[in-house]
Short mmCIF file of C-alpha atoms in Angstrom, two decimals:
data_model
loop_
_atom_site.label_atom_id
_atom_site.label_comp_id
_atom_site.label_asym_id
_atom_site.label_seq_id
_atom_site.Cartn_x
_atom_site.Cartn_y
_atom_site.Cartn_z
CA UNK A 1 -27.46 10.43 -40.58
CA UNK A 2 -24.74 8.01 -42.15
CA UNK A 3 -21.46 8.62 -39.46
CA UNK A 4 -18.21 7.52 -40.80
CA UNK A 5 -15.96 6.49 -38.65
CA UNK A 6 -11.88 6.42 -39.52
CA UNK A 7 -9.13 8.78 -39.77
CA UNK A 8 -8.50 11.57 -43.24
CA UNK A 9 -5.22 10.25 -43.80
CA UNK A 10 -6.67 7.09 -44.84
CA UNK A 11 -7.12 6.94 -48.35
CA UNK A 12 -9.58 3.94 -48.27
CA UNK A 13 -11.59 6.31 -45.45
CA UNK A 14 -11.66 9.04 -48.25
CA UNK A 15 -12.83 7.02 -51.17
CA UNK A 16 -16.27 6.12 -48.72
CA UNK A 17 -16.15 10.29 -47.59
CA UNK A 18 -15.56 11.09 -51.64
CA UNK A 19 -18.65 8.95 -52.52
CA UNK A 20 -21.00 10.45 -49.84
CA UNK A 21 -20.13 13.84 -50.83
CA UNK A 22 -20.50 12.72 -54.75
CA UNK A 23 -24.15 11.52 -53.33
CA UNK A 24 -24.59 14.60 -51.54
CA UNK A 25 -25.66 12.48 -48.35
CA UNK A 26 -25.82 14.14 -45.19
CA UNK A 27 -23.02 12.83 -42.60
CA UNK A 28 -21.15 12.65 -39.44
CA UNK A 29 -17.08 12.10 -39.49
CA UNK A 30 -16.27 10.22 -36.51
CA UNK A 31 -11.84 10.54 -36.12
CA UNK A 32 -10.76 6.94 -34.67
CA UNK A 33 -7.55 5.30 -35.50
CA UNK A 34 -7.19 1.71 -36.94
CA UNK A 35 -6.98 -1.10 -34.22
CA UNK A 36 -8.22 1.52 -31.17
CA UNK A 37 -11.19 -0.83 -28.95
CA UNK A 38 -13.43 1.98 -30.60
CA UNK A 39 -13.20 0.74 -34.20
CA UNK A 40 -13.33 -2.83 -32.92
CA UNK A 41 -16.43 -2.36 -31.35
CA UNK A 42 -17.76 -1.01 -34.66
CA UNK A 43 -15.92 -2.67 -37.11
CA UNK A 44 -14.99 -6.10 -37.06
CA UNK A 45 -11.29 -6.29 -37.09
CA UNK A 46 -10.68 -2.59 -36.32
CA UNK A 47 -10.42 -1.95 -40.07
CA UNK A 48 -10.50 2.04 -41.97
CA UNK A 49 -13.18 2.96 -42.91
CA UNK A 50 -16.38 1.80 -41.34
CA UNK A 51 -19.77 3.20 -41.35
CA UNK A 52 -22.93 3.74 -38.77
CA UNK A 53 -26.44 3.71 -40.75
CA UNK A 54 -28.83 5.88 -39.01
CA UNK A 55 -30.86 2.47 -38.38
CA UNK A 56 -27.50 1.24 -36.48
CA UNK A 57 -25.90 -1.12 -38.84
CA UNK A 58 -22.37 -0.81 -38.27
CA UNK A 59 -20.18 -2.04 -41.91
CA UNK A 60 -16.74 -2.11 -42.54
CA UNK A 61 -14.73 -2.75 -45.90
CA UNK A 62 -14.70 -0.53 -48.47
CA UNK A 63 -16.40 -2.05 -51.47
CA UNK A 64 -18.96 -3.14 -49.18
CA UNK A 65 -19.82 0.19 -47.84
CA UNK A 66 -19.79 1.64 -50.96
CA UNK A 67 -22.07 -1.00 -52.32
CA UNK A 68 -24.68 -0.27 -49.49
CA UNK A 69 -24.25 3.35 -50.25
CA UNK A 70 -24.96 3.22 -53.78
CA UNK A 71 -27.87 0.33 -53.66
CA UNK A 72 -29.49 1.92 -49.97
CA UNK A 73 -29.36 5.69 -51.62
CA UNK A 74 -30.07 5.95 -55.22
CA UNK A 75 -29.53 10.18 -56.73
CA UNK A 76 -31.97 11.41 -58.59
CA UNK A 77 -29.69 14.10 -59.37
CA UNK A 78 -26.48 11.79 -60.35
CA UNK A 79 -26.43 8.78 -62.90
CA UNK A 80 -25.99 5.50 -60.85
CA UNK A 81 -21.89 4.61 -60.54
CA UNK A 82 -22.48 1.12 -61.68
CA UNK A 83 -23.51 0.19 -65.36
CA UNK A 84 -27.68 -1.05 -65.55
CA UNK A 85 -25.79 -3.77 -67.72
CA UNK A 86 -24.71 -6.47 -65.80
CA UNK A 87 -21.76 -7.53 -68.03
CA UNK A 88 -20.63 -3.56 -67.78
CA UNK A 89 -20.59 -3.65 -63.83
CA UNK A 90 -19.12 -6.89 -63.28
CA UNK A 91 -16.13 -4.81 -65.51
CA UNK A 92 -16.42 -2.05 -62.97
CA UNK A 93 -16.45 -4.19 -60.24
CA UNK A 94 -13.61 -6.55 -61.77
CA UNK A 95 -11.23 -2.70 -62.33
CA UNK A 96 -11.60 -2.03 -58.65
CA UNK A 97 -11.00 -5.56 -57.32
CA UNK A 98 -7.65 -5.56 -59.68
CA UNK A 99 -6.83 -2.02 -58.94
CA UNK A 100 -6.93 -3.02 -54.80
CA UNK A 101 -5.24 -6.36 -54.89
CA UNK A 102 -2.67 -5.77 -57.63
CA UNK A 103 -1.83 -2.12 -57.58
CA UNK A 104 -3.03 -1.17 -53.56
CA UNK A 105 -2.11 -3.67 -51.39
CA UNK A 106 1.41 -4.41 -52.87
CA UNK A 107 2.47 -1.00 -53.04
CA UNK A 108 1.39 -1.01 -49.01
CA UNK A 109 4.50 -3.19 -48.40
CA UNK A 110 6.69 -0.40 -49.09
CA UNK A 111 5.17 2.23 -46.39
CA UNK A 112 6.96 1.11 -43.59
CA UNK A 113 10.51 1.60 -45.17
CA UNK A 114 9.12 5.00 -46.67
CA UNK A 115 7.91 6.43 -42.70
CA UNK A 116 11.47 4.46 -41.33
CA UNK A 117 13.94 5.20 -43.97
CA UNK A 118 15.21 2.36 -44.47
CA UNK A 119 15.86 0.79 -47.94
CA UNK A 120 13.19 -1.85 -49.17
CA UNK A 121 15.28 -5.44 -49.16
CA UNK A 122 15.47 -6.52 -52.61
CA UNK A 123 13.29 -9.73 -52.14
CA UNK A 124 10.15 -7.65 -51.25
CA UNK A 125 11.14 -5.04 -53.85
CA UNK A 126 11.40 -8.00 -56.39
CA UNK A 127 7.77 -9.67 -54.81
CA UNK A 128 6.42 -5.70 -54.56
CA UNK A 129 7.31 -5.01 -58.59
CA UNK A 130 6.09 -9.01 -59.68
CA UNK A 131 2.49 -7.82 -58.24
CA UNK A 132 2.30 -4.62 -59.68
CA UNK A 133 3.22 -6.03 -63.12
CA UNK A 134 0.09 -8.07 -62.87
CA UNK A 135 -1.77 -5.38 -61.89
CA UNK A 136 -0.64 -3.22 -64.87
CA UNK A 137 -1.18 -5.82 -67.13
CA UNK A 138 -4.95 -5.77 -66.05
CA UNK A 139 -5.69 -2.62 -65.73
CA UNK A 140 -4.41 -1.32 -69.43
CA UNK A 141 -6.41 -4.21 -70.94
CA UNK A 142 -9.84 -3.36 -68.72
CA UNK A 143 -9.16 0.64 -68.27
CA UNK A 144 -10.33 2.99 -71.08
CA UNK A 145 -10.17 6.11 -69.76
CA UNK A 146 -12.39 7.98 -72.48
CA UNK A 147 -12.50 10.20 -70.35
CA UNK A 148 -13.86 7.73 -67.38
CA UNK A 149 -12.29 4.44 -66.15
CA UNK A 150 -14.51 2.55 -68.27
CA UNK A 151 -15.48 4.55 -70.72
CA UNK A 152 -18.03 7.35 -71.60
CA UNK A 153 -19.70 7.28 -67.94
CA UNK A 154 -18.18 8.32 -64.61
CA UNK A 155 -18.68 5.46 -62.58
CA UNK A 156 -17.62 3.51 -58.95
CA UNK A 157 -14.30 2.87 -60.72
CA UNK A 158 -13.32 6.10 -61.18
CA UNK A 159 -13.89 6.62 -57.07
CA UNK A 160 -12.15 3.75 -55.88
CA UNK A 161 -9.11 3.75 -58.69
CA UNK A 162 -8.14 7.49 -57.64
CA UNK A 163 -7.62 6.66 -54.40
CA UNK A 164 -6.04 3.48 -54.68
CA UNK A 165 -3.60 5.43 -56.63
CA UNK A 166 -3.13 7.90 -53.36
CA UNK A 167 -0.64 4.84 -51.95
CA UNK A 168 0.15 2.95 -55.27
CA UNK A 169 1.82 6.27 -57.76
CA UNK A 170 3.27 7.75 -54.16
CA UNK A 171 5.20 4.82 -52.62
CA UNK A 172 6.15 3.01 -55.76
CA UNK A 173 7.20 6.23 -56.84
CA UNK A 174 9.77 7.01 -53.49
CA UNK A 175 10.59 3.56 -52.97
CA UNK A 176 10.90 1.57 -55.81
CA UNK A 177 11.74 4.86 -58.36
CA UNK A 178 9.10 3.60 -61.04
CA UNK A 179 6.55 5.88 -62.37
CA UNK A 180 3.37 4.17 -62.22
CA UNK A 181 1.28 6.55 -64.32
CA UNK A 182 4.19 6.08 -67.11
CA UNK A 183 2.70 2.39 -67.62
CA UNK A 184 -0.71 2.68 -67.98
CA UNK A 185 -1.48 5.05 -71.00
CA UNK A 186 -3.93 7.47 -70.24
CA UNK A 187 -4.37 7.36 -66.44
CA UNK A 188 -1.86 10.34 -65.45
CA UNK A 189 -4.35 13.18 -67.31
CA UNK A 190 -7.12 11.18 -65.86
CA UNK A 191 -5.84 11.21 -61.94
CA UNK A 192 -5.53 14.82 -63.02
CA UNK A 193 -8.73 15.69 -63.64
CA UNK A 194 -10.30 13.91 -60.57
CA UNK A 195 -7.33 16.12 -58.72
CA UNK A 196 -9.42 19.35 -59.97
CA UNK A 197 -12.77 18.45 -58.66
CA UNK A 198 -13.99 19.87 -55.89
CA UNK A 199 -15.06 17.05 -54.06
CA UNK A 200 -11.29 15.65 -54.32
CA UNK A 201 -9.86 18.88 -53.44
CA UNK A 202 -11.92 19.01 -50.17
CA UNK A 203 -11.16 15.53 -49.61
CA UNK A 204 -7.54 16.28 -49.88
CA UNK A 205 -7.54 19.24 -48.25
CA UNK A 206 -8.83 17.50 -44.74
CA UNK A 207 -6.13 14.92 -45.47
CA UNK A 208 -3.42 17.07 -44.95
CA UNK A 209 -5.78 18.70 -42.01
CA UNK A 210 -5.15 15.14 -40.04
CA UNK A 211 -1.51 14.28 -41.29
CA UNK A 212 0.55 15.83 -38.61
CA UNK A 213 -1.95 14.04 -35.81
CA UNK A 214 -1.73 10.52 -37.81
CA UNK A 215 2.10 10.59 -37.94
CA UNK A 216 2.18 11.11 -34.21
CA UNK A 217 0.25 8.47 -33.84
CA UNK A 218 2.65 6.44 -35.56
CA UNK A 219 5.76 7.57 -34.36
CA UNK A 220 4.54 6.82 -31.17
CA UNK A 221 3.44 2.73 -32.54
CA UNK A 222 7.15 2.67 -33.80
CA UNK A 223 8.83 3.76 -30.45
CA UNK A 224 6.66 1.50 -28.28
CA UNK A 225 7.60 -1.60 -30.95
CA UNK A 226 11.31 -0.72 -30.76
CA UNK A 227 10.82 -0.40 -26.98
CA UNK A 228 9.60 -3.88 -26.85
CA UNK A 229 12.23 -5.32 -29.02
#
């Protein structure tokens, strides 16, 4: 049995959890926190999410784990989440790389000030809103959303984009007051519909099961660094 190892409030940990439940593959949730020697033994840099195959292969990083998932256990019951066409999954592929590094990992910047309180300087703001432009740019010219990510098929993009958006719409949103969903026509009655699955709602559901621990945990990060200072 697959055991995944990370932490519910994690949305990268629940785009791996929403794909093995999409698969309908047996496994194991493991709760360890980012950094803890645990994870590090497991996953290289003590990353969210990592996996344990039942042969023993421990794998970290998202798109990598969800590669292996999808190559390693093909669903006879499911269509496969990448295109057979190899031009159609590299634009799969190409959605979720853009959606990570241009609408994810900026919007990450601005979690700190959201669990502190304190206003986001206007330099990072400035740096924080110059990435996501990029990143909207992209994904209006690749996204179709008719009714998928990339058109007529539910695919790996659909997975990964929803949950990017978990940090991206929420943080942008409280920090930088800009509606995400407002620039990309056609992705706000999309999220919506993933929302209403089941799979999602389950997902979401144990999210807000783990919230109260995770935000102990990091209260109790943010007292030790201000400790220290």
């Amino acid at each position: 049995m697959i055991i995944l190892h990370g932490f519910a409030a994690s949305n990268y940990y629940n785009l791996v959890k929403h794909l093995l439940l999409h698969k309908q593959l047996p496994f194991q949730e493991n709760l360890l926190y980012g950094g803890s020697d645990q994870l590090l033994a497991i996953s290289p840099v003590g990353k969210v999410p990592a996996i344990t195959t039942p042969e023993g292969l421990n794998l970290s990083e998202s798109s990598v784990i969800c590669d292996f998932i999808e190559e390693t256990y093909p669903s006879l019951t499911f269509p496969p989440l990448y295109p057979e066409d190899s031009s159609q999954r590299a634009v799969v592929r190409q959605i979720m790389k853009i959606a990570e590094l241009y609408f994810e990992l900026p919007s990450r910047r601005l979690i700190g000030y959201a669990f502190t309180g304190k206003a986001v300087p206007e330099v990072v703001a400035a740096e924080v809103r110059q990435v996501l432009t990029r990143g909207i740019t992209a994904l209006n010219r690749l996204c179709q959303f008719s009714p998928w990510v990339a058109g007529e098929h539910f695919t790996m993009a659909d997975i990964y984009l929803y949950y990017v958006n978990q940090v991206a719409i929420k943080f942008v949103a409280s920090q930088l007051d800009w509606d995400l969903f407002a620039e990309v026509p056609g992705m706000k009655a999309w999220h919506e519909t993933m929302s209403q699955s089941e799979i999602a709602q389950r997902v979401e559901a144990d999210r807000q099961l783990n919230m109260p621990d995770f935000m102990q945990k990091l209260n109790v990060q943010f007292q030790a660094a201000k400790a220290n200072k």
